[in-house]
mmCIF file of C-alpha atoms in Angstrom:
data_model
loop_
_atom_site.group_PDB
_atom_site.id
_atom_site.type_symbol
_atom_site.label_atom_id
_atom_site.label_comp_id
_atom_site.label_asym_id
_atom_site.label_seq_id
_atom_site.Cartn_x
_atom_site.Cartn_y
_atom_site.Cartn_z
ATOM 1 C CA UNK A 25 83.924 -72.203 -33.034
ATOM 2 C CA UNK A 26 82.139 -74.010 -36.251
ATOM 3 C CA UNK A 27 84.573 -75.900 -38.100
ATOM 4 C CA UNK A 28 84.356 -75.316 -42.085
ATOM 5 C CA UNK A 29 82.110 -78.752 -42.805
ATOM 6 C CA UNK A 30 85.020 -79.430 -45.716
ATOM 7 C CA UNK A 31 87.943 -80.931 -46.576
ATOM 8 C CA UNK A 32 91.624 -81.363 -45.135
ATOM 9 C CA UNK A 33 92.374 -78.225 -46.901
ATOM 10 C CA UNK A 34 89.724 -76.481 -45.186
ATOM 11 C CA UNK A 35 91.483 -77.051 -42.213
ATOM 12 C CA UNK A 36 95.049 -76.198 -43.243
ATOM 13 C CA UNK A 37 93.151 -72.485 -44.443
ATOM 14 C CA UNK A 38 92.202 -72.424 -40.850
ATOM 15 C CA UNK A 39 95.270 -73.289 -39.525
ATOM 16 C CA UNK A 40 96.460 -70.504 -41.786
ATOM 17 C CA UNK A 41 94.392 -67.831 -39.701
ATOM 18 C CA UNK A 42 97.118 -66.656 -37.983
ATOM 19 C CA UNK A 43 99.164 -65.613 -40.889
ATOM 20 C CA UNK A 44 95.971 -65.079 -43.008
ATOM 21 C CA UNK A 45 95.266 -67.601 -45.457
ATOM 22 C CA UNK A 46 95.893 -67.752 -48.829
ATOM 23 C CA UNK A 47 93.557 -66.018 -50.946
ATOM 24 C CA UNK A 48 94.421 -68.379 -54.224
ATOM 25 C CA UNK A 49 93.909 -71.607 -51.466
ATOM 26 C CA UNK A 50 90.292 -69.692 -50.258
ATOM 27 C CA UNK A 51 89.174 -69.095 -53.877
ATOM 28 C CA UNK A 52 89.622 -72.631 -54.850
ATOM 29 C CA UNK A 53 88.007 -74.256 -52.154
ATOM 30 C CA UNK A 54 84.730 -72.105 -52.091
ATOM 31 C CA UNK A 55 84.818 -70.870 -55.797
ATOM 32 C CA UNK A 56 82.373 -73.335 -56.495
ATOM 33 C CA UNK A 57 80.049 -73.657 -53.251
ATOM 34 C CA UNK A 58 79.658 -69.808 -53.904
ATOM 35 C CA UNK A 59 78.604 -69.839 -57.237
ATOM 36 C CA UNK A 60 76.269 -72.146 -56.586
ATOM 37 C CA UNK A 61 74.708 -70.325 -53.461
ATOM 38 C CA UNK A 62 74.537 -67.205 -55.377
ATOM 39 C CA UNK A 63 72.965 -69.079 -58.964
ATOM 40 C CA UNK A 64 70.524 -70.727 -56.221
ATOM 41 C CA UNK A 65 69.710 -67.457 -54.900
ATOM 42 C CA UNK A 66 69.337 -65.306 -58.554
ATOM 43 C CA UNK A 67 68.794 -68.271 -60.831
ATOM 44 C CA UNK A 68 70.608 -66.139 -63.333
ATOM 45 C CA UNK A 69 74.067 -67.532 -64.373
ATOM 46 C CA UNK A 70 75.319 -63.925 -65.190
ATOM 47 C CA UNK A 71 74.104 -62.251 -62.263
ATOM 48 C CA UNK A 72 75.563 -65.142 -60.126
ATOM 49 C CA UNK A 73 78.998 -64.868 -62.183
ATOM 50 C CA UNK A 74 79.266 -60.925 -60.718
ATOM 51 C CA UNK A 75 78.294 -61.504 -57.488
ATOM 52 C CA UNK A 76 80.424 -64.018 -56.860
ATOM 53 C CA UNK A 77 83.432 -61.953 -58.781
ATOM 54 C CA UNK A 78 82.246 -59.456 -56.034
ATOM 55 C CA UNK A 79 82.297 -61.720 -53.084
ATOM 56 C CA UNK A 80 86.278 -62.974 -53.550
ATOM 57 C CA UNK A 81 86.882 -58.980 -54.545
ATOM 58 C CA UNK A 82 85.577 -58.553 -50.868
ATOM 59 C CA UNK A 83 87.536 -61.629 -49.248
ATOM 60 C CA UNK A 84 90.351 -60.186 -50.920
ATOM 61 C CA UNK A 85 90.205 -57.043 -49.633
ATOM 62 C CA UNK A 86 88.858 -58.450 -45.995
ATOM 63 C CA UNK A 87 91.435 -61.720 -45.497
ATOM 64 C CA UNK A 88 94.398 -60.144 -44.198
ATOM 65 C CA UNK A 89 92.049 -58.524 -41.093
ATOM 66 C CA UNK A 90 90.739 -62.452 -40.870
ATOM 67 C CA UNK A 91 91.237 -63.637 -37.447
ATOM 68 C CA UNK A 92 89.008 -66.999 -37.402
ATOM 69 C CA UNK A 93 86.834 -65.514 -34.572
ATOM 70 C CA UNK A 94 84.237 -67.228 -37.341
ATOM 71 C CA UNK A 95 85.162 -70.473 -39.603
ATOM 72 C CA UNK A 96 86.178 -69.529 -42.892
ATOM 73 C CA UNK A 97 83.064 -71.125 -44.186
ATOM 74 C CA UNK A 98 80.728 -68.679 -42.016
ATOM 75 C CA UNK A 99 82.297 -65.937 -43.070
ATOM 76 C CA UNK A 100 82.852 -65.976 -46.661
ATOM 77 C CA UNK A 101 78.949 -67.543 -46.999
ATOM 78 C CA UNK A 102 77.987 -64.519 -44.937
ATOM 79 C CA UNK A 103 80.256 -62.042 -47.256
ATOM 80 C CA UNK A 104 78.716 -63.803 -50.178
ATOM 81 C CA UNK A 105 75.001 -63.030 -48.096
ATOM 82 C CA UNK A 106 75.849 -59.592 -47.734
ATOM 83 C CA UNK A 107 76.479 -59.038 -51.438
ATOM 84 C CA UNK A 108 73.249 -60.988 -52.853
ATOM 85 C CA UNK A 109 71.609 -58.596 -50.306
ATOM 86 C CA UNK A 110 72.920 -55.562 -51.705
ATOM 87 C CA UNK A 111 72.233 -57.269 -55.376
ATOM 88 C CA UNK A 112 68.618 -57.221 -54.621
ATOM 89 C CA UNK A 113 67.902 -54.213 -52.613
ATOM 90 C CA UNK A 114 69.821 -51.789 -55.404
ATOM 91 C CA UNK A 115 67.248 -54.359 -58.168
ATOM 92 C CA UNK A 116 64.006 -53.657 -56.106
ATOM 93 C CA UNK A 117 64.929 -49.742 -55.583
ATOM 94 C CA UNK A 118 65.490 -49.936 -60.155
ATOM 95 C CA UNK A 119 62.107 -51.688 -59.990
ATOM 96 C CA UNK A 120 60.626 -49.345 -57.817
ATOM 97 C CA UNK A 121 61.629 -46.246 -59.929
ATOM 98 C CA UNK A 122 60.612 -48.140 -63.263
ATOM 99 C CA UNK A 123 57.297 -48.677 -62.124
ATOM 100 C CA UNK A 124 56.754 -45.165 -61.007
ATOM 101 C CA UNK A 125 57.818 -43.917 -64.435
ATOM 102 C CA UNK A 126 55.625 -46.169 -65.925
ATOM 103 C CA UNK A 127 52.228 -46.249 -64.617
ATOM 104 C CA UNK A 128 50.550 -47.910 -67.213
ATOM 105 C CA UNK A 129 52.780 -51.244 -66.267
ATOM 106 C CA UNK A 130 51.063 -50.975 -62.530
ATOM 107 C CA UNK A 131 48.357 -53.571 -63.771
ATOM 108 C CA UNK A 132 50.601 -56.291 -65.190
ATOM 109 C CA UNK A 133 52.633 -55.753 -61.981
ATOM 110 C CA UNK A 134 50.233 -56.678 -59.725
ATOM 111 C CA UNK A 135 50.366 -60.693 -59.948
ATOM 112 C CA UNK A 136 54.046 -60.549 -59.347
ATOM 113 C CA UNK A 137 54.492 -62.761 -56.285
ATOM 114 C CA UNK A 138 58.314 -61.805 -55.744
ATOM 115 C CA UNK A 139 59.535 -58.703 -57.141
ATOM 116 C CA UNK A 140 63.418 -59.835 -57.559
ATOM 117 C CA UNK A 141 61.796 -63.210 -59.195
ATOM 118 C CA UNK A 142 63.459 -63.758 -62.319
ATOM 119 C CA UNK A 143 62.243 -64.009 -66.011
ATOM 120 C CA UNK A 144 60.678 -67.188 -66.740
ATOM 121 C CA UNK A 145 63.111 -67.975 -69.735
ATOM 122 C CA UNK A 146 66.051 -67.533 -66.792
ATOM 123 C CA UNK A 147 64.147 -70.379 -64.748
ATOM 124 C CA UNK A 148 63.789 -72.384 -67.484
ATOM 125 C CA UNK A 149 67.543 -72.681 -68.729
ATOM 126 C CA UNK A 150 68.519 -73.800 -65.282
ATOM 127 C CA UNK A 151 67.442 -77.388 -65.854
ATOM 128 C CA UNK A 152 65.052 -79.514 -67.738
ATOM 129 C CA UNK A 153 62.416 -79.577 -65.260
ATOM 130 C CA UNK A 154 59.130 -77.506 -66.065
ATOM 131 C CA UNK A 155 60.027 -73.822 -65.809
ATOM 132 C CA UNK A 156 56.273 -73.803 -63.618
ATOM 133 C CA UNK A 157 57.366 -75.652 -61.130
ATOM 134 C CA UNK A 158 60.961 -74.132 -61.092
ATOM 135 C CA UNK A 159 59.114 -70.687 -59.876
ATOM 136 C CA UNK A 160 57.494 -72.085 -57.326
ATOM 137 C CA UNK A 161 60.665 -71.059 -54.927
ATOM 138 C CA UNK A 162 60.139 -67.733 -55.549
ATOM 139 C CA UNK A 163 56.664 -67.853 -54.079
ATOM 140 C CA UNK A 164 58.932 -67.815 -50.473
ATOM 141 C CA UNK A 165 59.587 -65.067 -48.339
ATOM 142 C CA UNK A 166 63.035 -64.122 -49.245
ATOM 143 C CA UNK A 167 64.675 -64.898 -45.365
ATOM 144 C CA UNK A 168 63.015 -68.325 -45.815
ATOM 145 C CA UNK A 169 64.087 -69.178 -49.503
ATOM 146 C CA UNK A 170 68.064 -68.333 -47.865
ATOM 147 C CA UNK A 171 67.720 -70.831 -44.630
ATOM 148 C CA UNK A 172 66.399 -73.237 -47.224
ATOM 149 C CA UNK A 173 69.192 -72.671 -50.055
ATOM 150 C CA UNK A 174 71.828 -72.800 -47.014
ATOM 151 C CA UNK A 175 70.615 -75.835 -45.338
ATOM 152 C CA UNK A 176 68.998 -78.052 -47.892
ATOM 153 C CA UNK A 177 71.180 -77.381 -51.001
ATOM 154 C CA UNK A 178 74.561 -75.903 -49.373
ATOM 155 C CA UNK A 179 74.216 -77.971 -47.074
ATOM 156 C CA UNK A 180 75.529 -75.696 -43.722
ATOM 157 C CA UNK A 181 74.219 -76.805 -40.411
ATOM 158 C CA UNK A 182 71.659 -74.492 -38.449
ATOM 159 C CA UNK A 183 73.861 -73.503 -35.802
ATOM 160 C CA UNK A 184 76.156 -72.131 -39.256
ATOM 161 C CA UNK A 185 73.631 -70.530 -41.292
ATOM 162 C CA UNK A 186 72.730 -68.758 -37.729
ATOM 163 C CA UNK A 187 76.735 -67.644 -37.611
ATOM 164 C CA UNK A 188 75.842 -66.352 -41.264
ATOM 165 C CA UNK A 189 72.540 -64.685 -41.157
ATOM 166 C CA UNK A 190 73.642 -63.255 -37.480
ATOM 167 C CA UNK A 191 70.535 -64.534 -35.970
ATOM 168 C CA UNK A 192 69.406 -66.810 -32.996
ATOM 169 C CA UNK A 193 69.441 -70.963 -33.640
ATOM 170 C CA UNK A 194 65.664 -71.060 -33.060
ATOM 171 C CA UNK A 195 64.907 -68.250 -35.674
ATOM 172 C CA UNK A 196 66.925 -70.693 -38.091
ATOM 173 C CA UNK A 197 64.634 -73.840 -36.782
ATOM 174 C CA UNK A 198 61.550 -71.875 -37.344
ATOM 175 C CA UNK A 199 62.065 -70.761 -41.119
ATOM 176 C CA UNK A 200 63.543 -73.918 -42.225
ATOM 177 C CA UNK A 201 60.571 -75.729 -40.994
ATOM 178 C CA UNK A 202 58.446 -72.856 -42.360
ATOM 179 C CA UNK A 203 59.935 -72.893 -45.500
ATOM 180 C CA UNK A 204 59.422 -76.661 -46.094
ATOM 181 C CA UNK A 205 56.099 -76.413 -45.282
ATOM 182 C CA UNK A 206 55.623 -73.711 -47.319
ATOM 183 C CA UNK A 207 57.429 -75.249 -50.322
ATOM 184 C CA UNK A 208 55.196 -78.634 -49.680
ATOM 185 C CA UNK A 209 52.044 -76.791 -49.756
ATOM 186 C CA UNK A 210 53.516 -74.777 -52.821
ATOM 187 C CA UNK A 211 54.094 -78.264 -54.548
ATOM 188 C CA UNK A 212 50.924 -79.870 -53.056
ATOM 189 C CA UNK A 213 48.864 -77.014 -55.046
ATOM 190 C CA UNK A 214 50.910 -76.789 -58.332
ATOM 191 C CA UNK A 215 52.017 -80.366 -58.987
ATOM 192 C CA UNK A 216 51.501 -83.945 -59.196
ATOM 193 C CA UNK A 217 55.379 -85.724 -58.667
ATOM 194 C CA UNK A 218 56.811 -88.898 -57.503
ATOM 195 C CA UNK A 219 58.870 -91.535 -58.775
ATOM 196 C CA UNK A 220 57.815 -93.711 -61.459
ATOM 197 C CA UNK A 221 58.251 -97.258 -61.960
ATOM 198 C CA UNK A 222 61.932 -96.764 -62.908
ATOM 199 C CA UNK A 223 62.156 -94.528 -59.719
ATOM 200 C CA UNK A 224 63.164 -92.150 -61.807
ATOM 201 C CA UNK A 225 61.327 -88.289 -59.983
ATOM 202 C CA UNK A 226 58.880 -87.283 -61.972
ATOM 203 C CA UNK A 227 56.653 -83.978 -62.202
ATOM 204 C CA UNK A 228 53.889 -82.663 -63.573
ATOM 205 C CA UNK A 229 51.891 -79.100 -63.564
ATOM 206 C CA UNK A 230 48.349 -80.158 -62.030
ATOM 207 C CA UNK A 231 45.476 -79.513 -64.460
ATOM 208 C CA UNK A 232 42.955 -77.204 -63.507
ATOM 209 C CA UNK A 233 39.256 -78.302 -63.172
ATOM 210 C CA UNK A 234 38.444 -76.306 -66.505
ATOM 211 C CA UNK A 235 41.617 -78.083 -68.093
ATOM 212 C CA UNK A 236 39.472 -81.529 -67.149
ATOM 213 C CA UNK A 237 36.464 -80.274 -68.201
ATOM 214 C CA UNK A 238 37.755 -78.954 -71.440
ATOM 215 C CA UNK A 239 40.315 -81.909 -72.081
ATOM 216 C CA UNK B 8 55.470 -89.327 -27.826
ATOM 217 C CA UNK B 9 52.480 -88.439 -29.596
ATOM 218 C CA UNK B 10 52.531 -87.068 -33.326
ATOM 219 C CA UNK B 11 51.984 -83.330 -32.215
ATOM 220 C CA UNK B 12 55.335 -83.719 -30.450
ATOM 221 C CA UNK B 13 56.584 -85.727 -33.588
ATOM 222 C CA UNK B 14 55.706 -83.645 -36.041
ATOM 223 C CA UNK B 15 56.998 -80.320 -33.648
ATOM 224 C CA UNK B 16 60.675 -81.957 -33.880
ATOM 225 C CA UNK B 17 60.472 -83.983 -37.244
ATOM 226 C CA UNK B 18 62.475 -81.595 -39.621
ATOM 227 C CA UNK B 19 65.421 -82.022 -36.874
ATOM 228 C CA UNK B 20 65.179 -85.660 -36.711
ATOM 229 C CA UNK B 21 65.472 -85.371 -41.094
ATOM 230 C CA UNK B 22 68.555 -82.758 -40.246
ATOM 231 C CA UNK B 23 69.777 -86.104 -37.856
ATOM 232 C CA UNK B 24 70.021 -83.771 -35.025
ATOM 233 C CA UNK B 25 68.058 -85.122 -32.109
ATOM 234 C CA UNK B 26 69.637 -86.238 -28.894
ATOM 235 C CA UNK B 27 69.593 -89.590 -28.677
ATOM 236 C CA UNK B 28 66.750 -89.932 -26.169
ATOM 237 C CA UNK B 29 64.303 -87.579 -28.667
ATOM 238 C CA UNK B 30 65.721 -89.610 -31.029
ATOM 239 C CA UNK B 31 64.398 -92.733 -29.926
ATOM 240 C CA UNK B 32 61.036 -91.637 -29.027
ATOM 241 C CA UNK B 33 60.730 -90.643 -32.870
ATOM 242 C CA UNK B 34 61.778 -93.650 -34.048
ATOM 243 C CA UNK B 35 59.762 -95.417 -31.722
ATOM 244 C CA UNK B 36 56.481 -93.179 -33.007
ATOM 245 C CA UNK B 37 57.432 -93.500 -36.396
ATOM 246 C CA UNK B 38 57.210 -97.281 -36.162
ATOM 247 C CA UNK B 39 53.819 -97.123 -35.424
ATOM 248 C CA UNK B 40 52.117 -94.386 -36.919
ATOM 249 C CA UNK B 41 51.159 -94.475 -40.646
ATOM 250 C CA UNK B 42 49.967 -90.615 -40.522
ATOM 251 C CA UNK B 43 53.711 -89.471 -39.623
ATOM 252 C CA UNK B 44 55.845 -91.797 -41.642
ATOM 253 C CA UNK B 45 53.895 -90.355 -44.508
ATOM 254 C CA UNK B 46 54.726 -86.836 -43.437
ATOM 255 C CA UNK B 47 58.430 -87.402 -43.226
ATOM 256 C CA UNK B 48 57.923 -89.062 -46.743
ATOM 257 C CA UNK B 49 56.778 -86.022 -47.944
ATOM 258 C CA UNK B 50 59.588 -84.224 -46.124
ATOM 259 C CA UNK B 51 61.201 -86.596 -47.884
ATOM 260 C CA UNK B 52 60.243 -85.712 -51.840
ATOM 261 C CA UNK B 53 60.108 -82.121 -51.073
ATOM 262 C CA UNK B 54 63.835 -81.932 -50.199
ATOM 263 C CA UNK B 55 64.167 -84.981 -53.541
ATOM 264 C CA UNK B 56 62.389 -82.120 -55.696
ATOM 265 C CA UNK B 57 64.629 -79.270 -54.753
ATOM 266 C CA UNK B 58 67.795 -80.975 -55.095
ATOM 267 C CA UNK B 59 66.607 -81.931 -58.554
ATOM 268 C CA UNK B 60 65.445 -78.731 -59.841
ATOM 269 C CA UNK B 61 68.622 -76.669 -58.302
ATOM 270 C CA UNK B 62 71.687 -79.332 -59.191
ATOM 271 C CA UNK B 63 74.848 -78.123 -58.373
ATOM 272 C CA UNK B 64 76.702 -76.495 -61.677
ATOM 273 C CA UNK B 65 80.667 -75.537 -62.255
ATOM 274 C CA UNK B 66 81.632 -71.966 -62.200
ATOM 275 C CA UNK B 67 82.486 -70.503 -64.603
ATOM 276 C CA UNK B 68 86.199 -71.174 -66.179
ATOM 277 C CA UNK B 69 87.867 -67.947 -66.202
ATOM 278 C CA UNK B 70 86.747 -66.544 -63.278
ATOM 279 C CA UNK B 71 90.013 -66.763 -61.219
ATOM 280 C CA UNK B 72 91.730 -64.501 -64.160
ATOM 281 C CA UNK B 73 87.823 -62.090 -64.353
ATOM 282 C CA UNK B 74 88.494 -61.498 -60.140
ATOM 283 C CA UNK B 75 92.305 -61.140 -60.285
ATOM 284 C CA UNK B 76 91.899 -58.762 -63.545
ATOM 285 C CA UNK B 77 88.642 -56.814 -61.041
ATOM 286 C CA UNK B 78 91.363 -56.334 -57.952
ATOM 287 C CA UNK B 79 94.080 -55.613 -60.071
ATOM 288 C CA UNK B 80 91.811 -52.530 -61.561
ATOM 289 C CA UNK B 81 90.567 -51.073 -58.469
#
């Protein structure tokens, strides 16, 4: 079995699995990890705020049937999964029914790269790097931006986020590395960054040959 | 090892999960081969950039009393 990669608490909630832990205990250890999984995933603050509201409605409702055939850490993040999945699918069916209603939007719709990407002013509030570069994530395919969120910023291990996503090891392997390469190329074509002489990381949108010319 | 095989397994040896012989034989590549220590450099600032760009944040502060109020209602 995975052990939750947490605290001493973590393991009391596990030891708890007999009885069923308690939910108050479960919402303060992942409350935050959650959030953060689900702003990762939306990059919207609000949408993240519901979706995790709906996630610990769901472990409420599902902890007493908890049995720790999973860690407590696969299964809430895979709870959490289910409900970002649902989140999107129910946004790309609105989409879908908007933009048959409104055929003369089919032309500005066509450069969308992601269609559950959010609004550039959403990407921008979430820190004070360039919003440009911040939408660059959204340019991956949507089962590689997850194995990346999980491993590189949640920090789960592959054999976890495999437990999570219900899939083999190797499939996990694959997309991370996929996803880094993608997300290097992504930053290879869109920016100049490193760290300057304070080694302080830096970035910077890469001008275009007619912004040189022009400049 | 050669830097085909290095670069095949390089993303685990970042994750620090090689065995320790694969382990070893990266190491012992990466010591010598300029062409792959800058690829795990990128690796490197990729994985910098991202952590940068998506910091972690604190929940919101009511949202113990938002879920409780949710279950209490349904």
């Amino acid at each position: 079995m995975c052990q939750p990669s947490g605290t001493t608490e973590l393991a009391e909630i596990g030891n708890q699995a007999v009885r069923g832990p308690d939910f108050s205990n479960v919402f303060d250890e992942f409350q935050r990890p959650i959030y953060n999984y689900l702003l990762r995933l939306t990059q919207n603050h609000a949408q993240a705020e519901d979706l995790t509201q709906e996630t610990f409605i769901r472990v409420h409702r599902s902890l007493p049937t908890f049995r720790g055939d999973a860690s407590l850490t696969t299964w809430i993040y895979r709870i959490a999964t289910n409900v970002s999945l649902d989140h999107f699918r129910r946004r790309a069916t609105r989409q879908a029914k908007a933009a048959l209603s409104l055929e003369e939007t089919q032309s500005e719709r066509e450069w969308v790269v992601d269609e559950n990407a959010p609004a550039p002013e959403q990407v921008a509030s979430q820190s004070e790097m360039s919003d440009c570069v911040q939408r660059f994530i959204w340019r991956l395919p949507p089962s590689y931006r997850t194995v990346m969120v999980l491993h590189d910023l949640q920090g789960l291990k592959n054999r976890e986020i495999a437990d999570v996503l219900d899939c083999s090891l190797h499939t996990v392997k694959i997309r991370l590395h996929r996803a880094r390469k993608k997300l290097r190329a992504i930053l290879d074509a869109g920016c100049d960054f490193a760290h300057d002489e304070r080694n302080v990381f830096v970035c910077e949108p890469k001008q275009t040959e007619t912004e040189e010319a022009g400049g | 090892m050669n830097c085909t095989e290095t670069r095949e397994i390089i993303h685990s040896y970042l994750n620090d999960e090689l065995e320790e012989q694969l382990l070893a034989g990266v190491v012992s590549h990466l010591a010598g081969c300029s062409g792959c220590r800058r690829e795990l450099g990128n690796l490197h600032t990729s994985l910098d950039w991202l952590r940068k760009t998506y910091p972690e944040q604190a929940p919101p502060g009511d949202l113990w009393e938002k879920i409780q109020g949710a279950i209490e209602t349904r």
